[in-house]
Short mmCIF file of C-alpha atoms in Angstrom, two decimals:
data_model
loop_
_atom_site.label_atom_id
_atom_site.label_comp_id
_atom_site.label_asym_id
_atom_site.label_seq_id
_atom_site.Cartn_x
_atom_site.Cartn_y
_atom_site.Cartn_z
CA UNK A 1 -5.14 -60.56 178.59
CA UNK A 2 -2.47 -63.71 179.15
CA UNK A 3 -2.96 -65.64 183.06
CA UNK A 4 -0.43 -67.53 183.19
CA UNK A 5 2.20 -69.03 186.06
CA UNK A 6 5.62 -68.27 184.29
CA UNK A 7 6.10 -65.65 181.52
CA UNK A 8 9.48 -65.98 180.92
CA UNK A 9 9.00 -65.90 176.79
CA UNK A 10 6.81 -63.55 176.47
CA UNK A 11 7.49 -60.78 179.10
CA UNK A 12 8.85 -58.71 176.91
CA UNK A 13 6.14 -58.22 174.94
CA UNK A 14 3.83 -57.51 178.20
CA UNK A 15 2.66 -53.45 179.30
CA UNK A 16 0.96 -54.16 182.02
CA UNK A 17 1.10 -56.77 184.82
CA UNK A 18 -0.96 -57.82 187.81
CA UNK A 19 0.29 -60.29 190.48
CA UNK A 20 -2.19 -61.91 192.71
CA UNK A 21 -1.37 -63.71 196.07
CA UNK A 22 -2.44 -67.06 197.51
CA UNK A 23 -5.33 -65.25 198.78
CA UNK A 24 -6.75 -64.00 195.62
CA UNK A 25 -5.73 -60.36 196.21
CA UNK A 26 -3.93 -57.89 194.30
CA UNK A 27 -0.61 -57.59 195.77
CA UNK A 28 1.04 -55.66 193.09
CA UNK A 29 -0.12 -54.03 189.88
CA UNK A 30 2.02 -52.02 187.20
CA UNK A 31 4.81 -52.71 184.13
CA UNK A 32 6.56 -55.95 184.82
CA UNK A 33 9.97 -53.61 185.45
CA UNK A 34 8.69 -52.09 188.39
CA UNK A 35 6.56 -54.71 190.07
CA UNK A 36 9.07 -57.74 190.02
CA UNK A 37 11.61 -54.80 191.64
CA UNK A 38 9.69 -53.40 194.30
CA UNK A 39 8.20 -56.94 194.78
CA UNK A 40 10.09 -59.96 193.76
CA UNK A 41 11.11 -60.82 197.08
CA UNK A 42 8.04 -61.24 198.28
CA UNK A 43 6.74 -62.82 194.75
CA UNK A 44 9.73 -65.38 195.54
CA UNK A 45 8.48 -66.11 199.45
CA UNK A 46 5.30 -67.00 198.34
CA UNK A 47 6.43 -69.11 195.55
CA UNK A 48 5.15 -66.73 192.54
CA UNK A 49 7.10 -66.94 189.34
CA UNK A 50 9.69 -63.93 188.57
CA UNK A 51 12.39 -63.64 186.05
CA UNK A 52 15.57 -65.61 186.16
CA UNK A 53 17.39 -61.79 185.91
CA UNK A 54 15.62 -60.59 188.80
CA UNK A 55 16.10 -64.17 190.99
CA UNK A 56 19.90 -63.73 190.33
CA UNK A 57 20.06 -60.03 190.68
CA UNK A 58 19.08 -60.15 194.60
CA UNK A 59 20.95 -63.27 195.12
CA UNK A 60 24.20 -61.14 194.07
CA UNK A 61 22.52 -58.41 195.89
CA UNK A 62 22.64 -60.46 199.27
CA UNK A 63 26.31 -61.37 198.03
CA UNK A 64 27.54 -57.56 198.32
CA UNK A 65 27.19 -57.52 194.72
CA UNK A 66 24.70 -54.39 193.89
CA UNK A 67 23.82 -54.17 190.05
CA UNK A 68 21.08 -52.17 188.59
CA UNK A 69 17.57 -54.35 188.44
CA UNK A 70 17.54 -56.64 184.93
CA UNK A 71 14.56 -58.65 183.22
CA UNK A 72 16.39 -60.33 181.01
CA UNK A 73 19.48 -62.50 181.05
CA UNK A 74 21.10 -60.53 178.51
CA UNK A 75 20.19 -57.26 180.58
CA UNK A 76 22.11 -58.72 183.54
CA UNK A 77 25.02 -59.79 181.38
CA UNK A 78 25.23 -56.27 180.09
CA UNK A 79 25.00 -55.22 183.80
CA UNK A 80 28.02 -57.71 184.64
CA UNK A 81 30.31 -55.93 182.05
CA UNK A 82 30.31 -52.91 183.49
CA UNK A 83 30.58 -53.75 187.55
CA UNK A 84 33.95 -53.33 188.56
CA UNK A 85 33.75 -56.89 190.72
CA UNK A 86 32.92 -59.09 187.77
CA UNK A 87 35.12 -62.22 188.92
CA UNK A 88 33.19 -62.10 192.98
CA UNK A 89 30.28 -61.82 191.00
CA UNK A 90 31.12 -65.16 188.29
CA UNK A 91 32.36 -67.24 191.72
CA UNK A 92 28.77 -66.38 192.88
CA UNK A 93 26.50 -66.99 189.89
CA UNK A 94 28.86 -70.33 189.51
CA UNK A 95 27.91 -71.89 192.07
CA UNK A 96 24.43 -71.26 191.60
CA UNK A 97 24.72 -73.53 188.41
CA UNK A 98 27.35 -75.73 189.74
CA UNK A 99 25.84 -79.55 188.15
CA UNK A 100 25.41 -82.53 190.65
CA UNK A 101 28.17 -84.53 191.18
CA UNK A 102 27.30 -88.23 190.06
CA UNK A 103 29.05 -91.30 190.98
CA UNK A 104 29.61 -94.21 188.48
CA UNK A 105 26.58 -94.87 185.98
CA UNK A 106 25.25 -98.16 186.75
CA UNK A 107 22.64 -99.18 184.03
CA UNK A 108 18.91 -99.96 184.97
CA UNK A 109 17.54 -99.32 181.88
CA UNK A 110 19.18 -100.39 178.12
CA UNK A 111 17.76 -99.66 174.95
CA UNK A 112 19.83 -100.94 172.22
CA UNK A 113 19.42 -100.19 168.32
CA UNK A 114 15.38 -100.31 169.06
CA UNK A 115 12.44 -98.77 166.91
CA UNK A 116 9.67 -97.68 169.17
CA UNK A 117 5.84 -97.54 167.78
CA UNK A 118 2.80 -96.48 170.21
CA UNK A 119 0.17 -99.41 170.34
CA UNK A 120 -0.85 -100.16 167.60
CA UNK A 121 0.12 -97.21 166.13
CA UNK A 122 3.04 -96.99 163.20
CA UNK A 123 7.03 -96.94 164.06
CA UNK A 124 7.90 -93.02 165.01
CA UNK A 125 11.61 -93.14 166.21
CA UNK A 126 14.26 -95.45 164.42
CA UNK A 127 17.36 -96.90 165.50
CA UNK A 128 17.55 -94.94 169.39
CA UNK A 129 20.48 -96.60 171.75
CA UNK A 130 19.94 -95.50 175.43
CA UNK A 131 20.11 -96.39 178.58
CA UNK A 132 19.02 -95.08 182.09
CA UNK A 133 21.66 -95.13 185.40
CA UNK A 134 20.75 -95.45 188.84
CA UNK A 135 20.54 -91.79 190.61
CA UNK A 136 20.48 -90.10 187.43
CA UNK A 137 17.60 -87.88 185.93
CA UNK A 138 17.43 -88.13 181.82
CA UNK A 139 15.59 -85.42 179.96
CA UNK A 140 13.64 -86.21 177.12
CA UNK A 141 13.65 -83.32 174.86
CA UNK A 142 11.47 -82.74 171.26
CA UNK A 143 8.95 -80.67 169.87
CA UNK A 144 5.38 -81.93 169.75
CA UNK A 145 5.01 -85.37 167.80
CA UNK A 146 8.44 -86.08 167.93
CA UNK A 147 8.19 -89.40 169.79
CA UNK A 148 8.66 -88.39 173.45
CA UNK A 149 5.66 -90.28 175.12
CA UNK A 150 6.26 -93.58 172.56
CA UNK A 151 9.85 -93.51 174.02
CA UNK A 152 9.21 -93.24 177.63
CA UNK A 153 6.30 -95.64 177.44
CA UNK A 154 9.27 -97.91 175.71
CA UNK A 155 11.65 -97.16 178.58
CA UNK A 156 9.61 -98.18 181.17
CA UNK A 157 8.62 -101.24 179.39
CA UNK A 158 4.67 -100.55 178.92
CA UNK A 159 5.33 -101.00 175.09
CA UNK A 160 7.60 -103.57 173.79
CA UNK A 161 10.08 -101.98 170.65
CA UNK A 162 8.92 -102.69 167.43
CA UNK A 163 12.69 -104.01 166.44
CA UNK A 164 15.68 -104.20 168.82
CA UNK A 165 15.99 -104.95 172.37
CA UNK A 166 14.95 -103.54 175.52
CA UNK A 167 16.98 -104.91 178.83
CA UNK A 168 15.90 -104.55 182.45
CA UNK A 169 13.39 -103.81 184.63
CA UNK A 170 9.30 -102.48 184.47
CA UNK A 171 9.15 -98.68 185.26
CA UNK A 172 6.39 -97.14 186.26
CA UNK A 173 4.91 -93.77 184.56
CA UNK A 174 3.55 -90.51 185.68
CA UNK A 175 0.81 -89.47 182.88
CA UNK A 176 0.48 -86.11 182.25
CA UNK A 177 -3.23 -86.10 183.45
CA UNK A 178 -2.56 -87.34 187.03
CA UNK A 179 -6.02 -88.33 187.24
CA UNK A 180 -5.13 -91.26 185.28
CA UNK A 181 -3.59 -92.42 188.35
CA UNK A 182 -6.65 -92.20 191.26
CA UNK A 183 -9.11 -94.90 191.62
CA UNK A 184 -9.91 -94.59 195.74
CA UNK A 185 -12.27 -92.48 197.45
CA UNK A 186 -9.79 -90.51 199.46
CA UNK A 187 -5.94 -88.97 199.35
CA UNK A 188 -4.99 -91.82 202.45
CA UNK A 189 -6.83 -94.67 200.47
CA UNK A 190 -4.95 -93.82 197.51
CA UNK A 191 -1.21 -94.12 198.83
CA UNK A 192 -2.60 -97.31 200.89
CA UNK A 193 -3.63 -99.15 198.41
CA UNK A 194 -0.36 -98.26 196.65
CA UNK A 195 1.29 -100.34 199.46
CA UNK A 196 1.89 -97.72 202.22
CA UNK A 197 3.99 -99.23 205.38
CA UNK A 198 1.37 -99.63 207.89
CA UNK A 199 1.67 -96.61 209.81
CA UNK A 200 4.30 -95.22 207.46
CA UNK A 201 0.70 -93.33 205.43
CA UNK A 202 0.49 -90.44 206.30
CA UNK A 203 4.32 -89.46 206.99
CA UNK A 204 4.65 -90.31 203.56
CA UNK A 205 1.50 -87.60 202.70
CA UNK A 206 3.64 -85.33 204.48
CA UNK A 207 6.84 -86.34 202.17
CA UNK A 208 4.73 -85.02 199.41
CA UNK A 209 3.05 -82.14 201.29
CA UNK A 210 -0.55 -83.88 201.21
CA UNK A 211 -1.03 -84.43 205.03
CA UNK A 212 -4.00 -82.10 205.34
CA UNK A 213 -5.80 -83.73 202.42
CA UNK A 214 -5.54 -86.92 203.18
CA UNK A 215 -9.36 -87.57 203.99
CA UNK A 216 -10.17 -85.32 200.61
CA UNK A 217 -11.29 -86.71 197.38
CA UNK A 218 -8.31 -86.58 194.89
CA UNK A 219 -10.47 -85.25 192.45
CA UNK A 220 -11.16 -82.18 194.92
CA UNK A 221 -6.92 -81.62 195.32
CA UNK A 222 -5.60 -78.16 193.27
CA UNK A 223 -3.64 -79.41 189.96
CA UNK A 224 -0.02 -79.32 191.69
CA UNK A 225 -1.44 -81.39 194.45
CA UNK A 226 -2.71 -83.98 192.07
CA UNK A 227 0.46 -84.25 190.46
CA UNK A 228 2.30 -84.72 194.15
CA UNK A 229 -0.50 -87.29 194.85
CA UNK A 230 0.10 -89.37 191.27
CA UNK A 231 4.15 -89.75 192.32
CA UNK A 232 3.22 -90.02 196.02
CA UNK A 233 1.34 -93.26 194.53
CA UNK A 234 4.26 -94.38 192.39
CA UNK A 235 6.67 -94.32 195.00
CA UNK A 236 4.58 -95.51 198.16
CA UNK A 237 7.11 -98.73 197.80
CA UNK A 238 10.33 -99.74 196.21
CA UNK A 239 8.71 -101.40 193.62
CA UNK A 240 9.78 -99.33 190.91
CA UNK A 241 13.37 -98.65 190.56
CA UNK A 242 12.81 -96.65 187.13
CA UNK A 243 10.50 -94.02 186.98
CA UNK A 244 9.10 -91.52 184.36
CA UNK A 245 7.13 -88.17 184.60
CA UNK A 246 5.43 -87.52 181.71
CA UNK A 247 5.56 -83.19 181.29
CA UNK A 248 5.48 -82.65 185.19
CA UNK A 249 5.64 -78.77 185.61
CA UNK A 250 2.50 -78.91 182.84
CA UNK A 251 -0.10 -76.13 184.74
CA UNK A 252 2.35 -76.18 188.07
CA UNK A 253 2.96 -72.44 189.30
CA UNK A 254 6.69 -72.00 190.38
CA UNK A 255 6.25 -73.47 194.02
CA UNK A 256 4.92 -76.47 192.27
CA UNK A 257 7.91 -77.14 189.90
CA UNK A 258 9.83 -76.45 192.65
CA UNK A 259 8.70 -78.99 194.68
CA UNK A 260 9.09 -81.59 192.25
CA UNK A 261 12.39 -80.03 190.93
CA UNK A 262 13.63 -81.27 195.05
CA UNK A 263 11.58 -84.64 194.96
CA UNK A 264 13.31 -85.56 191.72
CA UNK A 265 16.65 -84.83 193.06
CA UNK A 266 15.45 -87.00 196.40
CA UNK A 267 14.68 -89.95 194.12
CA UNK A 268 17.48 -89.67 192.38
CA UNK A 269 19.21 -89.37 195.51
CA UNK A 270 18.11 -92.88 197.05
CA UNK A 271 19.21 -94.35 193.74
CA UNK A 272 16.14 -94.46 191.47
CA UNK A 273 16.87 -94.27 187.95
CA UNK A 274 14.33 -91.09 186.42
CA UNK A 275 13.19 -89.88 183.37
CA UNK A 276 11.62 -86.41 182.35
CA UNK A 277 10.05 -85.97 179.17
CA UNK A 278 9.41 -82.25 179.26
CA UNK A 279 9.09 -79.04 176.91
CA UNK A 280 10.90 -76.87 179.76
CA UNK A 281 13.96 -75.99 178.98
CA UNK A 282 15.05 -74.36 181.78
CA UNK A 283 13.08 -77.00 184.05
CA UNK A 284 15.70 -79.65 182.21
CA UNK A 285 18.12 -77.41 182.86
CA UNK A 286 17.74 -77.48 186.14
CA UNK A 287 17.21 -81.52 187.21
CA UNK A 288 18.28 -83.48 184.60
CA UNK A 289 21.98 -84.70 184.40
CA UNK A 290 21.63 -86.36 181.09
CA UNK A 291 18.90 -85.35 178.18
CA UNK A 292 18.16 -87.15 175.11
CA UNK A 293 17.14 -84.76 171.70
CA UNK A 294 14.52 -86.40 169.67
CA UNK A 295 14.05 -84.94 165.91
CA UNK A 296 13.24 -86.34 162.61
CA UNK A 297 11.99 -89.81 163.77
CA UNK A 298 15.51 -90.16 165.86
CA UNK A 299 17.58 -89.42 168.53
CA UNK A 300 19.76 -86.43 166.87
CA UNK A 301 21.90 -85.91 170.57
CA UNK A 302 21.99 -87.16 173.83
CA UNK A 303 24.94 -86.45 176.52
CA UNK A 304 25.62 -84.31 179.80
CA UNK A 305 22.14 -81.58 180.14
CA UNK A 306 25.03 -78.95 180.36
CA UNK A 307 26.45 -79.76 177.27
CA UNK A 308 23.23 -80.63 174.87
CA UNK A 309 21.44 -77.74 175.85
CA UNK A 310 23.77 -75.55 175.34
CA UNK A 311 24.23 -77.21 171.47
CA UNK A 312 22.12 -73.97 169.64
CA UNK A 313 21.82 -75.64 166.25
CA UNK A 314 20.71 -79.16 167.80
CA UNK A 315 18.35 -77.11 170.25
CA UNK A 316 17.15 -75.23 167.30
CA UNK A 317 17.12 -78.55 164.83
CA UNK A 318 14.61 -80.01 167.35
CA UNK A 319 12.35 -77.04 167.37
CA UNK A 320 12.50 -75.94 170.80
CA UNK A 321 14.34 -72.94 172.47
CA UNK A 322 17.70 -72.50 174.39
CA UNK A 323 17.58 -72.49 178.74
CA UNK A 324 16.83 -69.08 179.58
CA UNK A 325 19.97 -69.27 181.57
CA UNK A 326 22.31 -70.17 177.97
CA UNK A 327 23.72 -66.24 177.56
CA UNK A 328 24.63 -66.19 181.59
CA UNK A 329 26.68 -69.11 181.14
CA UNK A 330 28.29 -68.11 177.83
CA UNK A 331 29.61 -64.89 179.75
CA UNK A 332 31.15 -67.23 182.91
CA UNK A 333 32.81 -69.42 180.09
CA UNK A 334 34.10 -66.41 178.37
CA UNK A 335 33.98 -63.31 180.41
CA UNK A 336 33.41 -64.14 183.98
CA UNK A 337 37.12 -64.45 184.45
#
């Protein structure tokens, strides 16, 4: 028996599925093919993780666009050869992935020809040149023990490099435990003593969803509303212009990364510069506009997320797996038309 959120990886290799709603009932029981098509609308109101297939299936469905129901990417792009209105269906599923437009990169952050070593710990990446840009999200991509965490503790300036040179301002960091973060005996306390506007408090609980709990504990919050309550903290003020989340879809149900999915974009929005050091491919895919590929005590690639993660032998080099969504795109670039 597997509980998990998102299953993405391994549905294939599942018989038998049971969904449960925000209740704790049973709300639909049976082989994955069959429950997330009689049910994935409703999986999708109440913010319960179904396949990418099935999300883009009904979303061409609503679009006029009726194609037999698909698990799998590859499924649907089978499905897409044979429907007579493949070029409606590629203006759809385009702009579904369209990126974010940017406007000129203005550097916050600079990291130039440094070697970055955890405290007191021994050097782990080598000669890395990078920099972070006002309104833009970087991913930081590598398998376990490549480095991530020692670079984004480097970025934000909580470490100093052990050779080269950092230029620009302190970030702040969300830690993956977001507990790390609470030291007050209540959710209000919390973002007040973070340097809430007087009366600006709770409006900015409600930014974050967290109006109802402001009088809890933040021990007592669920694990997604800890995480909202750690960046709630960080960006009570202007104080940080760089900012970086440390895994933040770690034990978040889909509602959850897709709430922070939109508050990234909103920070990013009002011109703070972000990182994301994540495992997630597809949650990279998604929010970041730039990623950085660590490997082999380096950075093997950075450059636009569309283009790096698309890069199977880097993606592959660095031990992790392609965006769910790679085979969709490879039939718009080469078939949609």
């Amino acid at each position: 028996m597997i509980v998990d959120h998102r299953s993405g990886r391994i549905l294939q290799l599942i018989d038998r599925i049971v969904v449960l709603d925000p209740e704790g009932q049973i709300l639909a029981e049976g082989n994955p093919d069959d429950v997330f098509h009689a049910h994935g609308d409703r999986m999708e109101a109440l913010g319960i993780w179904t396949p990418l297939a099935s999300r883009l299936v009904r979303k061409l469905a609503r679009a006029g666009i009726g194609l037999p129901h698909c698990l799998t990417i590859h499924e649907l792009c089978r499905a897409l050869d044979s429907h007579g209105h493949r070029a409606k269906a590629a203006r759809v599923l385009e702009c579904t992935f369209q990126p974010r437009a940017l406007s000129l990169a203005t550097p916050v952050v600079r990291l130039c020809r440094v070697d970055c070593a955890p405290l007191f710990g021994p050097v782990v990446l080598r000669d890395v040149s990078l920099q972070m840009n006002r309104g833009e999200v970087l991913g930081i991509l590598g398998a376990n023990g490549a480095g991530k965490t020692t670079l984004s503790q480097c970025l934000a300036g909580l470490v100093r490099p052990a050779r080269g040179m950092r230029d620009g301002p302190l970030g702040a960091i969300a830690f993956q435990n977001p507990e790390a973060h609470f030291t007050q005996a209540t959710v209000l306390a919390e973002v007040q003593k973070a340097g809430t506007a007087a009366g600006k408090d709770l409006a900015h609980l409600a930014d974050w969803g967290l109006e109802e709990q402001a009088d809890q504990h933040p021990f007592t919050l669920s694990y997604g509303q800890k995480r909202r309550l750690a960046l709630a903290i960080l960006t009570a003020t202007d104080r940080w212009p760089v900012l970086v989340l440390d895994e933040p879809t770690s034990g978040l149900d889909q509602r959850g990364a897709d709430t922070i999915a939109r508050h990234i974009a909103r920070l990013a929005q009002a011109g703070r510069a972000i990182a994301v050091v994540t495992h997630d491919m597809d949650f990279a895919f998604t929010v970041c506009d730039r990623v950085v590929v660590l490997a082999e005590g380096g950075a093997v690639s950075s450059g636009p997320a569309r283009t790096v993660l698309r890069d199977e032998a880097t993606i592959t080099r660095a031990g992790l797996a392609l965006p769910t969504v790679s085979p969709l795109l490879d039939w718009l670039e080469h078939k949609g038309c």
